[in-house]
């Protein structure tokens, strides 16, 4: 039964085994790198490492754990790209912290809440990436609300399915 | 106090460290790769899976295509054979042009760059985001790949090697916003800089707005970047509009399909040498060339094919020098076969023919009527060759070509004609 209270004592905290903690982010990075080879639009609209960051952060409900998970996944994503390391790292650190803080206060177990949280954090992530890339790395990026919202909706939909699968790996503390 | 804001403090600390690290990387020049080790870890963790999956994918595809799905292969083979024949004809003309270019380059002491060695590589992954345009290939330093090597396909250039690991490399594609390629327009020879945009498009910068650039113009590498050898196809102009600061905004459609790359070639060896004219090409007198190139005059009414053999030609006199020619170039076995040259066909459909203006005093054996009216003859796509007749197509029917001089052996019949033509000239003097 989902917990719908906002009281800290009644919120259930989950943990994950080591293979899942390491393997799922690695699989997300691998798929994010490999799938565009077969289906190029995947890279345009989907960000699997972001979905995994949000999922782990919301499930653990611990801001410290969330921000380190986000930092690790973001930095690994940076390492695979051609640009300086840290752009995704910063963006996903903030998302990890925010998602776990939100998860500690709200019920994020149902599909509707997950959809909205994912959509919101996708836009937050895009905004931070945009700011850091332009401000620090001098990359030329064009902000597009329509593209951001469309990609956010696509990620939110994918996220619902992905979270459902990843829920199977949850372990009660 | 710290306990109350512990989470926030750690967040700020982690962010601060990352910002600091980012700032250090941005400040340092690109030559100093200070993040190499951790990149190796990340790439090493991900690419083996990609490599394995690509191998499985290719193996199953090859199994299907090579053993089970062979429908239409015969027809395709037939078409390809026809294409080969046409390309051989084209090659003859090209090699003649190239020989001429080499001679001119030698005269001007130009240095040429050749692609001397390439390594075929398979694309196994991408950076995973549309904000950067880069792909991973399955060849690395173990295979001789090094940073800043050009990556190309048969269609055109792809990008350059950005980072090299032991068995993989990261290739920055030409549509990435941080890439830059020296390029020029094929027709007008205008040079510019090819850059990617944040949207993944490719634009040609630094072309003044008063220049004439039209959509459809071909763009090729200029060699100015010292990465891509000169003359590689880059793409075609798709859109031209006024840009900023008196420059044109030229959008390019890349020749290579950058979104669906599978196999690429890494240019691992480039050779720079002074142009050397082909010494093996025999020096042919211009009059001989003329005699060989001029169209034949049918001695029978149209519709009656003239069948000649080299032997017959050799026996014929000077007046026949410009007529039916023994076609004994390297790709044709027709010297051993009777050639059928349709009447009046040689002038118009001569594949590989080169415009010849009749110089004064050379027409001792050539009638003025035999000189083609159109001075420029391009390669005419030969009609499809009948099945089973591909090997000798250069010597029959419409494919009977008026061939470039250097590639055609001098027929015995041509000699008397040339002997009457003063003054002796070399092939270099012949108008092309």
mmCIF file of C-alpha atoms in Angstrom, chain A residues 26 29-47 62-64 67-68 70-72 74-91 93-94 97-98 101 129 132-133 136-142 147, chain B residues 6-8 10-11 14-15 18-23 25-26 35 38-39 41-43 45-47 49-51 53-54 57-58 61 122-134 136 162-163 165 170 172 176-178 197-199 259-263:
data_model
loop_
_atom_site.group_PDB
_atom_site.id
_atom_site.type_symbol
_atom_site.label_atom_id
_atom_site.label_comp_id
_atom_site.label_asym_id
_atom_site.label_seq_id
_atom_site.Cartn_x
_atom_site.Cartn_y
_atom_site.Cartn_z
ATOM 1 C CA UNK A 26 25.998 1.513 -16.084
ATOM 2 C CA UNK A 29 24.845 4.879 -19.705
ATOM 3 C CA UNK A 30 25.424 2.021 -22.091
ATOM 4 C CA UNK A 31 21.940 2.224 -23.589
ATOM 5 C CA UNK A 32 22.124 5.995 -23.834
ATOM 6 C CA UNK A 33 25.312 5.613 -25.838
ATOM 7 C CA UNK A 34 24.284 2.623 -27.921
ATOM 8 C CA UNK A 35 20.618 3.098 -28.827
ATOM 9 C CA UNK A 36 21.153 6.320 -30.865
ATOM 10 C CA UNK A 37 23.276 4.246 -33.227
ATOM 11 C CA UNK A 38 20.120 2.340 -34.189
ATOM 12 C CA UNK A 39 17.522 5.021 -33.427
ATOM 13 C CA UNK A 40 19.086 8.502 -33.650
ATOM 14 C CA UNK A 41 16.121 10.477 -32.163
ATOM 15 C CA UNK A 42 16.670 8.638 -28.888
ATOM 16 C CA UNK A 43 19.561 10.940 -28.049
ATOM 17 C CA UNK A 44 17.418 13.982 -28.771
ATOM 18 C CA UNK A 45 14.465 13.170 -26.553
ATOM 19 C CA UNK A 46 15.543 10.725 -23.891
ATOM 20 C CA UNK A 47 17.968 10.878 -21.001
ATOM 21 C CA UNK A 62 18.250 10.703 1.449
ATOM 22 C CA UNK A 63 19.527 14.012 0.007
ATOM 23 C CA UNK A 64 23.194 13.163 0.557
ATOM 24 C CA UNK A 67 23.280 14.158 -4.654
ATOM 25 C CA UNK A 68 26.207 11.729 -4.747
ATOM 26 C CA UNK A 70 23.471 12.232 -9.312
ATOM 27 C CA UNK A 71 27.060 13.484 -9.275
ATOM 28 C CA UNK A 72 28.471 10.035 -10.055
ATOM 29 C CA UNK A 74 26.414 12.837 -14.334
ATOM 30 C CA UNK A 75 30.197 12.780 -14.242
ATOM 31 C CA UNK A 76 30.247 9.357 -15.909
ATOM 32 C CA UNK A 77 27.985 10.724 -18.627
ATOM 33 C CA UNK A 78 30.356 13.655 -19.086
ATOM 34 C CA UNK A 79 33.276 11.291 -19.467
ATOM 35 C CA UNK A 80 31.678 9.673 -22.492
ATOM 36 C CA UNK A 81 31.169 12.973 -24.284
ATOM 37 C CA UNK A 82 33.630 15.303 -25.977
ATOM 38 C CA UNK A 83 33.144 18.313 -23.683
ATOM 39 C CA UNK A 84 34.787 19.111 -20.311
ATOM 40 C CA UNK A 85 33.728 16.922 -17.400
ATOM 41 C CA UNK A 86 31.251 18.439 -14.989
ATOM 42 C CA UNK A 87 28.386 19.870 -17.021
ATOM 43 C CA UNK A 88 26.112 16.887 -16.563
ATOM 44 C CA UNK A 89 27.688 16.301 -13.162
ATOM 45 C CA UNK A 90 26.494 19.637 -11.804
ATOM 46 C CA UNK A 91 23.038 19.313 -13.341
ATOM 47 C CA UNK A 93 23.827 16.604 -8.606
ATOM 48 C CA UNK A 94 21.134 19.233 -8.205
ATOM 49 C CA UNK A 97 19.429 16.359 -4.262
ATOM 50 C CA UNK A 98 16.081 17.827 -5.271
ATOM 51 C CA UNK A 101 14.422 15.935 -0.817
ATOM 52 C CA UNK A 129 22.894 22.262 -18.254
ATOM 53 C CA UNK A 132 26.588 25.879 -17.174
ATOM 54 C CA UNK A 133 27.319 25.047 -20.816
ATOM 55 C CA UNK A 136 31.330 28.250 -18.268
ATOM 56 C CA UNK A 137 32.130 26.228 -21.372
ATOM 57 C CA UNK A 138 30.986 28.855 -23.900
ATOM 58 C CA UNK A 139 28.924 26.388 -25.871
ATOM 59 C CA UNK A 140 26.247 27.885 -28.061
ATOM 60 C CA UNK A 141 22.916 26.407 -27.088
ATOM 61 C CA UNK A 142 19.457 27.523 -28.098
ATOM 62 C CA UNK A 147 11.422 21.072 -27.363
ATOM 63 C CA UNK B 6 24.387 19.661 6.674
ATOM 64 C CA UNK B 7 22.689 18.492 3.469
ATOM 65 C CA UNK B 8 22.758 21.918 1.936
ATOM 66 C CA UNK B 10 27.399 19.128 1.266
ATOM 67 C CA UNK B 11 25.421 20.027 -1.838
ATOM 68 C CA UNK B 14 30.011 19.060 -4.192
ATOM 69 C CA UNK B 15 28.792 21.668 -6.653
ATOM 70 C CA UNK B 18 32.621 20.345 -9.822
ATOM 71 C CA UNK B 19 32.550 24.001 -10.864
ATOM 72 C CA UNK B 20 36.194 24.273 -9.887
ATOM 73 C CA UNK B 21 37.098 21.183 -11.879
ATOM 74 C CA UNK B 22 35.181 22.472 -14.859
ATOM 75 C CA UNK B 23 36.907 25.825 -14.665
ATOM 76 C CA UNK B 25 39.498 22.086 -17.668
ATOM 77 C CA UNK B 26 38.160 25.070 -19.574
ATOM 78 C CA UNK B 35 41.033 14.074 -17.533
ATOM 79 C CA UNK B 38 38.947 8.956 -15.647
ATOM 80 C CA UNK B 39 37.705 9.066 -19.206
ATOM 81 C CA UNK B 41 37.628 4.270 -16.912
ATOM 82 C CA UNK B 42 34.245 5.387 -18.181
ATOM 83 C CA UNK B 43 34.930 4.385 -21.769
ATOM 84 C CA UNK B 45 33.253 0.337 -18.628
ATOM 85 C CA UNK B 46 30.807 1.027 -21.428
ATOM 86 C CA UNK B 47 32.420 0.278 -24.784
ATOM 87 C CA UNK B 49 29.338 -4.040 -24.121
ATOM 88 C CA UNK B 50 28.768 -1.902 -27.174
ATOM 89 C CA UNK B 51 31.464 -3.724 -29.057
ATOM 90 C CA UNK B 53 26.452 -6.022 -29.103
ATOM 91 C CA UNK B 54 27.623 -4.624 -32.434
ATOM 92 C CA UNK B 57 24.225 -7.551 -34.486
ATOM 93 C CA UNK B 58 26.594 -7.738 -37.440
ATOM 94 C CA UNK B 61 22.828 -9.626 -40.081
ATOM 95 C CA UNK B 122 32.927 0.208 -37.015
ATOM 96 C CA UNK B 123 30.799 2.760 -35.193
ATOM 97 C CA UNK B 124 29.873 1.206 -31.861
ATOM 98 C CA UNK B 125 28.261 4.035 -29.949
ATOM 99 C CA UNK B 126 27.678 7.716 -29.505
ATOM 100 C CA UNK B 127 28.054 10.320 -26.799
ATOM 101 C CA UNK B 128 24.384 9.706 -26.036
ATOM 102 C CA UNK B 129 23.202 13.284 -26.277
ATOM 103 C CA UNK B 130 22.152 15.558 -29.085
ATOM 104 C CA UNK B 131 24.062 18.431 -27.507
ATOM 105 C CA UNK B 132 27.344 16.963 -28.694
ATOM 106 C CA UNK B 133 27.871 15.155 -31.978
ATOM 107 C CA UNK B 134 30.408 12.422 -31.550
ATOM 108 C CA UNK B 136 32.819 5.885 -30.752
ATOM 109 C CA UNK B 162 39.273 13.571 -30.826
ATOM 110 C CA UNK B 163 40.391 11.090 -28.194
ATOM 111 C CA UNK B 165 42.014 4.855 -26.175
ATOM 112 C CA UNK B 170 36.031 9.168 -29.935
ATOM 113 C CA UNK B 172 34.072 14.470 -33.261
ATOM 114 C CA UNK B 176 29.402 19.350 -33.725
ATOM 115 C CA UNK B 177 29.502 22.996 -32.793
ATOM 116 C CA UNK B 178 33.126 22.792 -31.666
ATOM 117 C CA UNK B 197 25.579 24.299 -35.130
ATOM 118 C CA UNK B 198 23.841 23.492 -31.849
ATOM 119 C CA UNK B 199 21.021 21.953 -33.891
ATOM 120 C CA UNK B 259 23.032 10.209 -38.297
ATOM 121 C CA UNK B 260 23.365 6.660 -39.560
ATOM 122 C CA UNK B 261 27.034 5.875 -39.604
ATOM 123 C CA UNK B 262 28.049 2.261 -39.437
ATOM 124 C CA UNK B 263 31.443 1.869 -41.034
#
